[in-house]
Amino acid sequence: IAAAIVVLAATACNGGSRQVGGVPRTVTELPGTRAERIHALSRRMTPSARERLIGTVTDANILVEQLGDGNLGPSDFQTYGRVRVLPTDVVRWGSGPSKLSAAPPWGDAPQPAAAPQPIDWWIKQPAHESLAFYEAQPIFTDDGWIGVSPQGIIYFRTMTR
């Protein structure tokens, strides 16, 4: 009985958890103050990008999808994010990474992929048309893409490989 209570309590604490093809799936939008969200963003950036770019960030939103529980092997993670910078700092975000063609080498075309749960800040089709797409590395530690808008909004989607 005690073991069942522990399992039920652990399941109840993880509101964004469900199974996908028998694999545990957890979706979490990172909460916190603006400073805490920017700090969470900085932890996903490479050291050189963090040093060069984190001072340009005025706000950030991050949603993380975890596939697997890490018990019998590593989990896969997909991260969806939106970064706000001043329009004058946009050029700094597009100056390091390589510009993408319509078909990135990892087969994940830069399009407004549906986020794993509805989020009001994720990219919408009209905004998608005005973005310049780049490889996520060398800004982020994982593979993926960033979409940079001239208005100072940067979307990113990264995934572990």
CSV table of N, CA and C in Angstrom, one decimal:
chain,number,residue,atom,x,y,z
A,1,ILE,N,0.8,-1.2,0.0
A,1,ILE,CA,0.0,0.0,0.0
A,1,ILE,C,0.9,1.3,0.0
A,2,ALA,N,1.9,1.2,0.8
A,2,ALA,CA,2.8,2.4,0.9
A,2,ALA,C,3.5,2.7,-0.5
A,3,ALA,N,3.9,1.6,-1.2
A,3,ALA,CA,4.5,1.8,-2.5
A,3,ALA,C,3.5,2.4,-3.5
A,4,ALA,N,2.2,2.0,-3.4
A,4,ALA,CA,1.2,2.5,-4.3
A,4,ALA,C,0.9,4.0,-4.1
A,5,ILE,N,1.0,4.4,-2.8
A,5,ILE,CA,0.8,5.8,-2.4
A,5,ILE,C,1.9,6.6,-3.0
A,6,VAL,N,3.2,6.1,-2.9
A,6,VAL,CA,4.3,6.8,-3.4
A,6,VAL,C,4.2,7.0,-4.9
A,7,VAL,N,3.8,6.0,-5.6
A,7,VAL,CA,3.7,6.0,-7.1
A,7,VAL,C,2.6,7.0,-7.5
A,8,LEU,N,1.4,7.0,-6.8
A,8,LEU,CA,0.4,7.9,-7.1
A,8,LEU,C,0.8,9.3,-6.8
A,9,ALA,N,1.5,9.6,-5.7
A,9,ALA,CA,1.9,10.9,-5.4
A,9,ALA,C,2.9,11.4,-6.4
A,10,ALA,N,3.8,10.6,-6.9
A,10,ALA,CA,4.8,11.0,-7.9
A,10,ALA,C,4.1,11.3,-9.2
A,11,THR,N,3.1,10.5,-9.6
A,11,THR,CA,2.4,10.8,-10.8
A,11,THR,C,1.6,12.1,-10.7
A,12,ALA,N,1.0,12.3,-9.6
A,12,ALA,CA,0.2,13.5,-9.4
A,12,ALA,C,1.0,14.8,-9.5
A,13,CYS,N,2.3,14.8,-9.1
A,13,CYS,CA,3.1,15.9,-9.2
A,13,CYS,C,3.6,16.3,-10.6
A,14,ASN,N,3.4,15.4,-11.5
A,14,ASN,CA,3.9,15.6,-12.9
A,14,ASN,C,2.7,15.7,-13.8
A,15,GLY,N,2.1,16.9,-13.8
A,15,GLY,CA,0.8,17.1,-14.5
A,15,GLY,C,1.0,17.0,-16.0
A,16,GLY,N,2.2,17.2,-16.6
A,16,GLY,CA,2.3,17.2,-18.0
A,16,GLY,C,2.9,15.8,-18.5
A,17,SER,N,2.6,14.8,-17.8
A,17,SER,CA,3.2,13.5,-18.1
A,17,SER,C,2.2,12.6,-18.8
A,18,ARG,N,2.6,11.8,-19.8
A,18,ARG,CA,1.8,10.8,-20.4
A,18,ARG,C,2.7,9.8,-21.1
A,19,GLN,N,2.1,8.8,-21.7
A,19,GLN,CA,2.8,7.8,-22.4
A,19,GLN,C,2.7,8.1,-23.9
A,20,VAL,N,3.8,7.9,-24.7
A,20,VAL,CA,3.7,8.0,-26.1
A,20,VAL,C,4.4,6.8,-26.6
A,21,GLY,N,3.6,5.9,-27.2
A,21,GLY,CA,4.1,4.6,-27.7
A,21,GLY,C,4.8,3.8,-26.7
A,22,GLY,N,4.3,3.9,-25.4
A,22,GLY,CA,4.9,3.1,-24.3
A,22,GLY,C,6.0,3.8,-23.7
A,23,VAL,N,6.4,5.0,-24.2
A,23,VAL,CA,7.5,5.7,-23.6
A,23,VAL,C,7.0,6.9,-22.8
A,24,PRO,N,7.4,7.1,-21.5
A,24,PRO,CA,7.0,8.2,-20.7
A,24,PRO,C,7.3,9.5,-21.4
A,25,ARG,N,6.4,10.5,-21.4
A,25,ARG,CA,6.5,11.8,-22.0
A,25,ARG,C,6.1,12.8,-21.0
A,26,THR,N,7.0,13.8,-20.8
A,26,THR,CA,6.7,14.9,-19.8
A,26,THR,C,6.9,16.2,-20.6
A,27,VAL,N,6.0,17.1,-20.4
A,27,VAL,CA,6.1,18.5,-21.0
A,27,VAL,C,6.0,19.5,-19.9
A,28,THR,N,7.0,20.4,-19.9
A,28,THR,CA,7.1,21.4,-18.8
A,28,THR,C,7.4,22.7,-19.4
A,29,GLU,N,6.6,23.7,-19.1
A,29,GLU,CA,7.0,25.1,-19.4
A,29,GLU,C,7.7,25.6,-18.2
A,30,LEU,N,8.9,26.1,-18.5
A,30,LEU,CA,9.7,26.6,-17.3
A,30,LEU,C,9.1,27.9,-16.8
A,31,PRO,N,8.8,27.9,-15.5
A,31,PRO,CA,8.2,29.1,-14.9
A,31,PRO,C,9.3,30.0,-14.3
A,32,GLY,N,8.8,31.0,-13.6
A,32,GLY,CA,9.7,31.9,-12.9
A,32,GLY,C,9.6,33.3,-13.4
A,33,THR,N,10.4,34.1,-12.7
A,33,THR,CA,10.5,35.5,-13.1
A,33,THR,C,11.3,35.7,-14.4
A,34,ARG,N,11.2,36.9,-14.9
A,34,ARG,CA,12.0,37.1,-16.2
A,34,ARG,C,13.5,36.8,-16.0
A,35,ALA,N,14.1,37.1,-14.9
A,35,ALA,CA,15.5,36.8,-14.6
A,35,ALA,C,15.7,35.3,-14.5
A,36,GLU,N,14.8,34.6,-13.9
A,36,GLU,CA,14.9,33.1,-13.8
A,36,GLU,C,14.8,32.5,-15.2
A,37,ARG,N,13.9,33.0,-16.0
A,37,ARG,CA,13.7,32.4,-17.4
A,37,ARG,C,14.9,32.7,-18.2
A,38,ILE,N,15.5,33.9,-18.1
A,38,ILE,CA,16.7,34.2,-18.8
A,38,ILE,C,17.9,33.3,-18.4
A,39,HIS,N,17.9,33.1,-17.1
A,39,HIS,CA,19.0,32.2,-16.5
A,39,HIS,C,18.8,30.8,-17.1
A,40,ALA,N,17.6,30.3,-17.2
A,40,ALA,CA,17.3,29.0,-17.8
A,40,ALA,C,17.7,28.9,-19.2
A,41,LEU,N,17.5,30.0,-19.9
A,41,LEU,CA,18.0,30.1,-21.3
A,41,LEU,C,19.5,30.0,-21.4
A,42,SER,N,20.2,30.8,-20.5
A,42,SER,CA,21.6,30.8,-20.5
A,42,SER,C,22.2,29.4,-20.3
A,43,ARG,N,21.6,28.6,-19.5
A,43,ARG,CA,22.1,27.2,-19.3
A,43,ARG,C,22.0,26.3,-20.5
A,44,ARG,N,21.2,26.7,-21.5
A,44,ARG,CA,21.1,25.9,-22.7
A,44,ARG,C,22.0,26.4,-23.8
A,45,MET,N,22.7,27.5,-23.6
A,45,MET,CA,23.6,28.2,-24.6
A,45,MET,C,25.0,27.7,-24.4
A,46,THR,N,25.8,27.7,-25.5
A,46,THR,CA,27.2,27.4,-25.4
A,46,THR,C,27.9,28.5,-24.6
A,47,PRO,N,29.0,28.2,-24.0
A,47,PRO,CA,29.7,29.3,-23.2
A,47,PRO,C,30.0,30.5,-24.0
A,48,SER,N,30.5,30.4,-25.3
A,48,SER,CA,30.9,31.5,-26.0
A,48,SER,C,29.6,32.4,-26.4
A,49,ALA,N,28.5,31.7,-26.8
A,49,ALA,CA,27.3,32.4,-27.1
A,49,ALA,C,26.7,33.1,-25.9
A,50,ARG,N,26.8,32.4,-24.7
A,50,ARG,CA,26.3,33.0,-23.5
A,50,ARG,C,27.0,34.3,-23.2
A,51,GLU,N,28.3,34.2,-23.3
A,51,GLU,CA,29.1,35.4,-23.1
A,51,GLU,C,28.8,36.6,-24.0
A,52,ARG,N,28.6,36.2,-25.3
A,52,ARG,CA,28.4,37.2,-26.3
A,52,ARG,C,26.9,37.7,-26.4
A,53,LEU,N,25.9,36.9,-26.1
A,53,LEU,CA,24.5,37.2,-26.3
A,53,LEU,C,23.6,37.4,-25.2
A,54,ILE,N,23.9,36.8,-24.0
A,54,ILE,CA,22.9,36.8,-22.9
A,54,ILE,C,22.6,38.2,-22.5
A,55,GLY,N,23.5,39.1,-22.6
A,55,GLY,CA,23.2,40.5,-22.2
A,55,GLY,C,22.2,41.2,-23.1
A,56,THR,N,22.0,40.6,-24.3
A,56,THR,CA,21.0,41.2,-25.2
A,56,THR,C,19.6,40.8,-24.9
A,57,VAL,N,19.4,39.8,-24.1
A,57,VAL,CA,18.1,39.2,-23.9
A,57,VAL,C,17.2,40.0,-22.9
A,58,THR,N,16.0,40.3,-23.3
A,58,THR,CA,15.1,41.1,-22.4
A,58,THR,C,14.1,40.2,-21.8
A,59,ASP,N,13.8,39.0,-22.4
A,59,ASP,CA,12.9,38.0,-21.8
A,59,ASP,C,13.0,36.7,-22.6
A,60,ALA,N,12.6,35.6,-22.0
A,60,ALA,CA,12.7,34.3,-22.6
A,60,ALA,C,11.5,33.4,-22.1
A,61,ASN,N,11.1,32.6,-23.0
A,61,ASN,CA,10.1,31.5,-22.6
A,61,ASN,C,10.6,30.2,-23.1
A,62,ILE,N,10.5,29.2,-22.3
A,62,ILE,CA,11.0,27.8,-22.7
A,62,ILE,C,10.0,26.8,-22.3
A,63,LEU,N,9.8,25.8,-23.2
A,63,LEU,CA,9.0,24.6,-23.0
A,63,LEU,C,9.9,23.4,-23.3
A,64,VAL,N,9.9,22.5,-22.4
A,64,VAL,CA,10.8,21.3,-22.6
A,64,VAL,C,9.9,20.0,-22.6
A,65,GLU,N,10.1,19.2,-23.7
A,65,GLU,CA,9.5,17.9,-23.8
A,65,GLU,C,10.5,16.8,-23.6
A,66,GLN,N,10.3,16.0,-22.6
A,66,GLN,CA,11.2,14.8,-22.3
A,66,GLN,C,10.5,13.5,-22.7
A,67,LEU,N,11.2,12.8,-23.6
A,67,LEU,CA,10.7,11.4,-23.9
A,67,LEU,C,11.6,10.4,-23.3
A,68,GLY,N,11.0,9.6,-22.4
A,68,GLY,CA,11.7,8.6,-21.6
A,68,GLY,C,11.9,9.1,-20.2
A,69,ASP,N,12.2,8.2,-19.3
A,69,ASP,CA,12.4,8.6,-17.9
A,69,ASP,C,13.8,8.5,-17.4
A,70,GLY,N,14.7,8.2,-18.3
A,70,GLY,CA,16.1,8.1,-18.0
A,70,GLY,C,16.5,6.9,-17.2
A,71,ASN,N,15.6,6.0,-16.9
A,71,ASN,CA,15.9,4.8,-16.1
A,71,ASN,C,16.7,3.7,-16.8
A,72,LEU,N,16.2,3.4,-18.0
A,72,LEU,CA,16.8,2.3,-18.8
A,72,LEU,C,17.6,2.8,-20.0
A,73,GLY,N,17.9,4.0,-19.9
A,73,GLY,CA,18.7,4.6,-21.0
A,73,GLY,C,18.4,6.1,-21.0
A,74,PRO,N,19.1,6.9,-21.8
A,74,PRO,CA,19.0,8.3,-21.8
A,74,PRO,C,17.6,8.7,-22.3
A,75,SER,N,17.1,9.8,-21.8
A,75,SER,CA,15.9,10.4,-22.4
A,75,SER,C,16.3,11.3,-23.5
A,76,ASP,N,15.3,11.5,-24.4
A,76,ASP,CA,15.4,12.5,-25.5
A,76,ASP,C,14.7,13.8,-25.1
A,77,PHE,N,15.3,14.9,-25.4
A,77,PHE,CA,14.7,16.2,-25.0
A,77,PHE,C,14.5,17.1,-26.3
A,78,GLN,N,13.3,17.7,-26.4
A,78,GLN,CA,13.1,18.8,-27.4
A,78,GLN,C,12.7,20.0,-26.6
A,79,THR,N,13.4,21.1,-27.0
A,79,THR,CA,13.1,22.4,-26.3
A,79,THR,C,12.6,23.4,-27.3
A,80,TYR,N,11.5,24.1,-27.0
A,80,TYR,CA,10.9,25.1,-27.8
A,80,TYR,C,11.1,26.4,-27.0
A,81,GLY,N,11.5,27.5,-27.7
A,81,GLY,CA,11.8,28.7,-27.0
A,81,GLY,C,11.5,29.9,-27.8
A,82,ARG,N,11.2,31.0,-27.0
A,82,ARG,CA,11.1,32.3,-27.6
A,82,ARG,C,12.0,33.3,-26.8
A,83,VAL,N,12.8,34.0,-27.5
A,83,VAL,CA,13.7,35.0,-26.9
A,83,VAL,C,13.4,36.4,-27.4
A,84,ARG,N,13.3,37.3,-26.5
A,84,ARG,CA,13.1,38.7,-26.9
A,84,ARG,C,14.4,39.5,-26.7
A,85,VAL,N,14.8,40.2,-27.8
A,85,VAL,CA,15.9,41.1,-27.7
A,85,VAL,C,15.5,42.4,-28.3
A,86,LEU,N,16.3,43.5,-28.1
A,86,LEU,CA,16.1,44.7,-28.7
A,86,LEU,C,16.3,44.6,-30.2
A,87,PRO,N,15.5,45.2,-31.1
A,87,PRO,CA,15.7,45.1,-32.5
A,87,PRO,C,17.2,45.5,-32.9
A,88,THR,N,17.8,46.4,-32.2
A,88,THR,CA,19.2,46.7,-32.5
A,88,THR,C,20.2,45.6,-32.3
A,89,ASP,N,19.8,44.6,-31.5
A,89,ASP,CA,20.7,43.4,-31.2
A,89,ASP,C,20.4,42.2,-32.0
A,90,VAL,N,19.4,42.3,-32.9
A,90,VAL,CA,19.0,41.1,-33.7
A,90,VAL,C,20.2,40.6,-34.6
A,91,VAL,N,20.9,41.5,-35.1
A,91,VAL,CA,22.0,41.2,-36.0
A,91,VAL,C,23.1,40.3,-35.3
A,92,ARG,N,23.2,40.5,-34.0
A,92,ARG,CA,24.2,39.7,-33.2
A,92,ARG,C,23.8,38.2,-33.2
A,93,TRP,N,22.5,38.0,-33.2
A,93,TRP,CA,22.0,36.6,-33.1
A,93,TRP,C,22.2,35.8,-34.4
A,94,GLY,N,22.2,36.5,-35.5
A,94,GLY,CA,22.3,35.9,-36.8
A,94,GLY,C,23.7,35.9,-37.4
A,95,SER,N,24.7,36.5,-36.6
A,95,SER,CA,26.0,36.6,-37.1
A,95,SER,C,26.9,35.4,-36.9
A,96,GLY,N,26.6,34.5,-36.0
A,96,GLY,CA,27.4,33.4,-35.7
A,96,GLY,C,27.0,32.1,-36.4
A,97,PRO,N,25.8,31.7,-36.3
A,97,PRO,CA,25.4,30.4,-36.9
A,97,PRO,C,25.3,30.5,-38.4
A,98,SER,N,25.3,29.3,-39.0
A,98,SER,CA,25.1,29.2,-40.5
A,98,SER,C,23.6,29.3,-40.9
A,99,LYS,N,23.4,30.0,-41.9
A,99,LYS,CA,22.0,30.2,-42.4
A,99,LYS,C,21.5,28.9,-43.0
A,100,LEU,N,20.3,28.5,-42.8
A,100,LEU,CA,19.7,27.3,-43.2
A,100,LEU,C,19.0,27.4,-44.6
A,101,SER,N,19.1,26.3,-45.3
A,101,SER,CA,18.2,26.2,-46.5
A,101,SER,C,16.9,25.7,-46.1
A,102,ALA,N,16.0,25.5,-47.0
A,102,ALA,CA,14.6,25.0,-46.6
A,102,ALA,C,14.7,23.6,-46.0
A,103,ALA,N,15.7,22.9,-46.3
A,103,ALA,CA,15.8,21.5,-45.8
A,103,ALA,C,17.1,21.3,-45.0
A,104,PRO,N,17.1,21.5,-43.7
A,104,PRO,CA,18.3,21.3,-42.9
A,104,PRO,C,18.8,19.9,-43.0
A,105,PRO,N,20.1,19.7,-42.7
A,105,PRO,CA,20.7,18.3,-42.9
A,105,PRO,C,20.0,17.3,-42.0
A,106,TRP,N,19.5,17.6,-40.9
A,106,TRP,CA,18.9,16.6,-40.0
A,106,TRP,C,17.5,16.3,-40.3
A,107,GLY,N,16.9,16.8,-41.4
A,107,GLY,CA,15.6,16.5,-41.9
A,107,GLY,C,14.5,17.2,-41.2
A,108,ASP,N,14.7,18.1,-40.3
A,108,ASP,CA,13.7,18.8,-39.6
A,108,ASP,C,13.5,20.2,-40.2
A,109,ALA,N,12.7,20.3,-41.3
A,109,ALA,CA,12.6,21.6,-42.0
A,109,ALA,C,12.1,22.7,-41.1
A,110,PRO,N,12.7,23.9,-41.2
A,110,PRO,CA,12.3,25.0,-40.3
A,110,PRO,C,10.9,25.5,-40.6
A,111,GLN,N,10.0,24.9,-39.9
A,111,GLN,CA,8.6,25.4,-40.1
A,111,GLN,C,8.0,25.4,-38.7
A,112,PRO,N,6.8,26.0,-38.6
A,112,PRO,CA,6.2,26.2,-37.3
A,112,PRO,C,5.7,24.8,-36.8
A,113,ALA,N,6.7,24.0,-36.4
A,113,ALA,CA,6.3,22.7,-35.9
A,113,ALA,C,5.4,22.8,-34.7
A,114,ALA,N,4.4,22.0,-34.6
A,114,ALA,CA,3.4,22.1,-33.5
A,114,ALA,C,4.1,21.8,-32.2
A,115,ALA,N,4.0,22.7,-31.3
A,115,ALA,CA,4.6,22.5,-30.0
A,115,ALA,C,3.8,21.3,-29.3
A,116,PRO,N,4.4,20.6,-28.4
A,116,PRO,CA,3.8,19.4,-27.8
A,116,PRO,C,2.5,19.8,-26.9
A,117,GLN,N,2.3,21.0,-26.6
A,117,GLN,CA,1.1,21.5,-26.0
A,117,GLN,C,0.9,22.9,-26.4
A,118,PRO,N,-0.4,23.3,-26.3
A,118,PRO,CA,-0.7,24.7,-26.8
A,118,PRO,C,0.1,25.7,-25.9
A,119,ILE,N,0.8,26.7,-26.5
A,119,ILE,CA,1.4,27.7,-25.8
A,119,ILE,C,1.2,29.0,-26.6
A,120,ASP,N,0.8,30.1,-25.9
A,120,ASP,CA,0.4,31.3,-26.6
A,120,ASP,C,1.6,32.0,-27.2
A,121,TRP,N,2.8,31.8,-26.8
A,121,TRP,CA,4.0,32.5,-27.3
A,121,TRP,C,4.7,31.8,-28.4
A,122,TRP,N,4.3,30.6,-28.8
A,122,TRP,CA,5.0,29.9,-29.8
A,122,TRP,C,4.7,30.5,-31.2
A,123,ILE,N,5.5,30.3,-32.1
A,123,ILE,CA,5.5,30.9,-33.5
A,123,ILE,C,4.1,30.6,-34.2
A,124,LYS,N,3.6,31.6,-34.8
A,124,LYS,CA,2.4,31.5,-35.6
A,124,LYS,C,2.7,31.6,-37.1
A,125,GLN,N,1.9,31.1,-38.0
A,125,GLN,CA,2.2,31.1,-39.4
A,125,GLN,C,2.5,32.5,-40.0
A,126,PRO,N,1.8,33.5,-39.7
A,126,PRO,CA,2.2,34.8,-40.3
A,126,PRO,C,3.6,35.3,-39.9
A,127,ALA,N,4.0,35.0,-38.6
A,127,ALA,CA,5.3,35.4,-38.1
A,127,ALA,C,6.4,34.6,-38.8
A,128,HIS,N,6.1,33.3,-39.0
A,128,HIS,CA,7.0,32.4,-39.6
A,128,HIS,C,7.6,32.9,-40.9
A,129,GLU,N,6.7,33.5,-41.7
A,129,GLU,CA,7.1,34.0,-43.0
A,129,GLU,C,8.2,35.0,-43.0
A,130,SER,N,8.4,35.8,-41.9
A,130,SER,CA,9.3,36.9,-41.8
A,130,SER,C,10.6,36.5,-41.1
A,131,LEU,N,10.8,35.2,-40.8
A,131,LEU,CA,12.0,34.8,-40.0
A,131,LEU,C,13.1,34.4,-41.0
A,132,ALA,N,14.3,34.7,-40.5
A,132,ALA,CA,15.5,34.1,-41.2
A,132,ALA,C,16.0,32.9,-40.3
A,133,PHE,N,16.2,31.8,-40.9
A,133,PHE,CA,16.5,30.6,-40.1
A,133,PHE,C,18.0,30.3,-40.2
A,134,TYR,N,18.5,29.8,-39.0
A,134,TYR,CA,19.9,29.5,-38.8
A,134,TYR,C,20.0,28.2,-38.0
A,135,GLU,N,21.2,27.5,-38.1
A,135,GLU,CA,21.4,26.4,-37.3
A,135,GLU,C,21.5,26.8,-35.8
A,136,ALA,N,21.0,26.0,-34.9
A,136,ALA,CA,21.0,26.3,-33.5
A,136,ALA,C,22.4,26.4,-33.0
A,137,GLN,N,23.3,25.5,-33.5
A,137,GLN,CA,24.7,25.6,-33.0
A,137,GLN,C,25.4,26.6,-33.9
A,138,PRO,N,26.2,27.4,-33.4
A,138,PRO,CA,27.0,27.4,-32.1
A,138,PRO,C,26.3,28.2,-31.0
A,139,ILE,N,25.0,28.6,-31.1
A,139,ILE,CA,24.4,29.4,-30.0
A,139,ILE,C,24.0,28.4,-28.9
A,140,PHE,N,23.3,27.3,-29.3
A,140,PHE,CA,22.8,26.4,-28.3
A,140,PHE,C,23.6,25.1,-28.3
A,141,THR,N,23.5,24.3,-27.2
A,141,THR,CA,24.3,23.1,-27.1
A,141,THR,C,23.7,22.0,-27.9
A,142,ASP,N,22.5,22.0,-28.2
A,142,ASP,CA,21.8,20.9,-29.0
A,142,ASP,C,21.6,21.3,-30.4
A,143,ASP,N,21.3,20.3,-31.2
A,143,ASP,CA,20.9,20.5,-32.6
A,143,ASP,C,19.6,21.1,-32.8
A,144,GLY,N,19.3,21.8,-33.9
A,144,GLY,CA,18.0,22.4,-34.1
A,144,GLY,C,18.1,23.6,-35.0
A,145,TRP,N,17.2,24.5,-34.8
A,145,TRP,CA,17.2,25.8,-35.6
A,145,TRP,C,16.8,27.0,-34.7
A,146,ILE,N,17.1,28.1,-35.2
A,146,ILE,CA,16.6,29.4,-34.6
A,146,ILE,C,16.0,30.2,-35.8
A,147,GLY,N,15.0,30.9,-35.5
A,147,GLY,CA,14.3,31.8,-36.4
A,147,GLY,C,14.4,33.2,-35.9
A,148,VAL,N,15.0,34.1,-36.6
A,148,VAL,CA,15.3,35.4,-36.2
A,148,VAL,C,14.4,36.4,-36.9
A,149,SER,N,13.6,37.2,-36.1
A,149,SER,CA,12.8,38.2,-36.8
A,149,SER,C,13.4,39.6,-36.6
A,150,PRO,N,13.2,40.5,-37.6
A,150,PRO,CA,13.8,41.8,-37.5
A,150,PRO,C,13.3,42.6,-36.3
A,151,GLN,N,12.1,42.2,-35.8
A,151,GLN,CA,11.5,42.9,-34.7
A,151,GLN,C,12.1,42.6,-33.3
A,152,GLY,N,13.0,41.6,-33.3
A,152,GLY,CA,13.6,41.3,-32.0
A,152,GLY,C,13.0,40.1,-31.3
A,153,ILE,N,12.4,39.2,-32.0
A,153,ILE,CA,11.9,38.0,-31.4
A,153,ILE,C,12.6,36.8,-32.1
A,154,ILE,N,13.1,35.9,-31.3
A,154,ILE,CA,13.9,34.8,-31.8
A,154,ILE,C,13.3,33.5,-31.3
A,155,TYR,N,12.9,32.7,-32.2
A,155,TYR,CA,12.3,31.4,-31.8
A,155,TYR,C,13.4,30.3,-32.0
A,156,PHE,N,13.3,29.3,-31.2
A,156,PHE,CA,14.3,28.2,-31.4
A,156,PHE,C,13.6,26.9,-31.0
A,157,ARG,N,14.1,25.9,-31.7
A,157,ARG,CA,13.7,24.5,-31.4
A,157,ARG,C,15.0,23.7,-31.4
A,158,THR,N,15.3,23.0,-30.3
A,158,THR,CA,16.5,22.2,-30.3
A,158,THR,C,16.1,20.8,-29.8
A,159,MET,N,16.9,19.8,-30.1
A,159,MET,CA,16.6,18.4,-29.7
A,159,MET,C,17.9,17.7,-29.5
A,160,THR,N,17.9,16.8,-28.6
A,160,THR,CA,19.1,16.0,-28.3
A,160,THR,C,19.2,14.9,-29.4
A,161,ARG,N,20.4,14.5,-29.7
A,161,ARG,CA,20.6,13.4,-30.7
A,161,ARG,C,21.4,12.3,-30.1
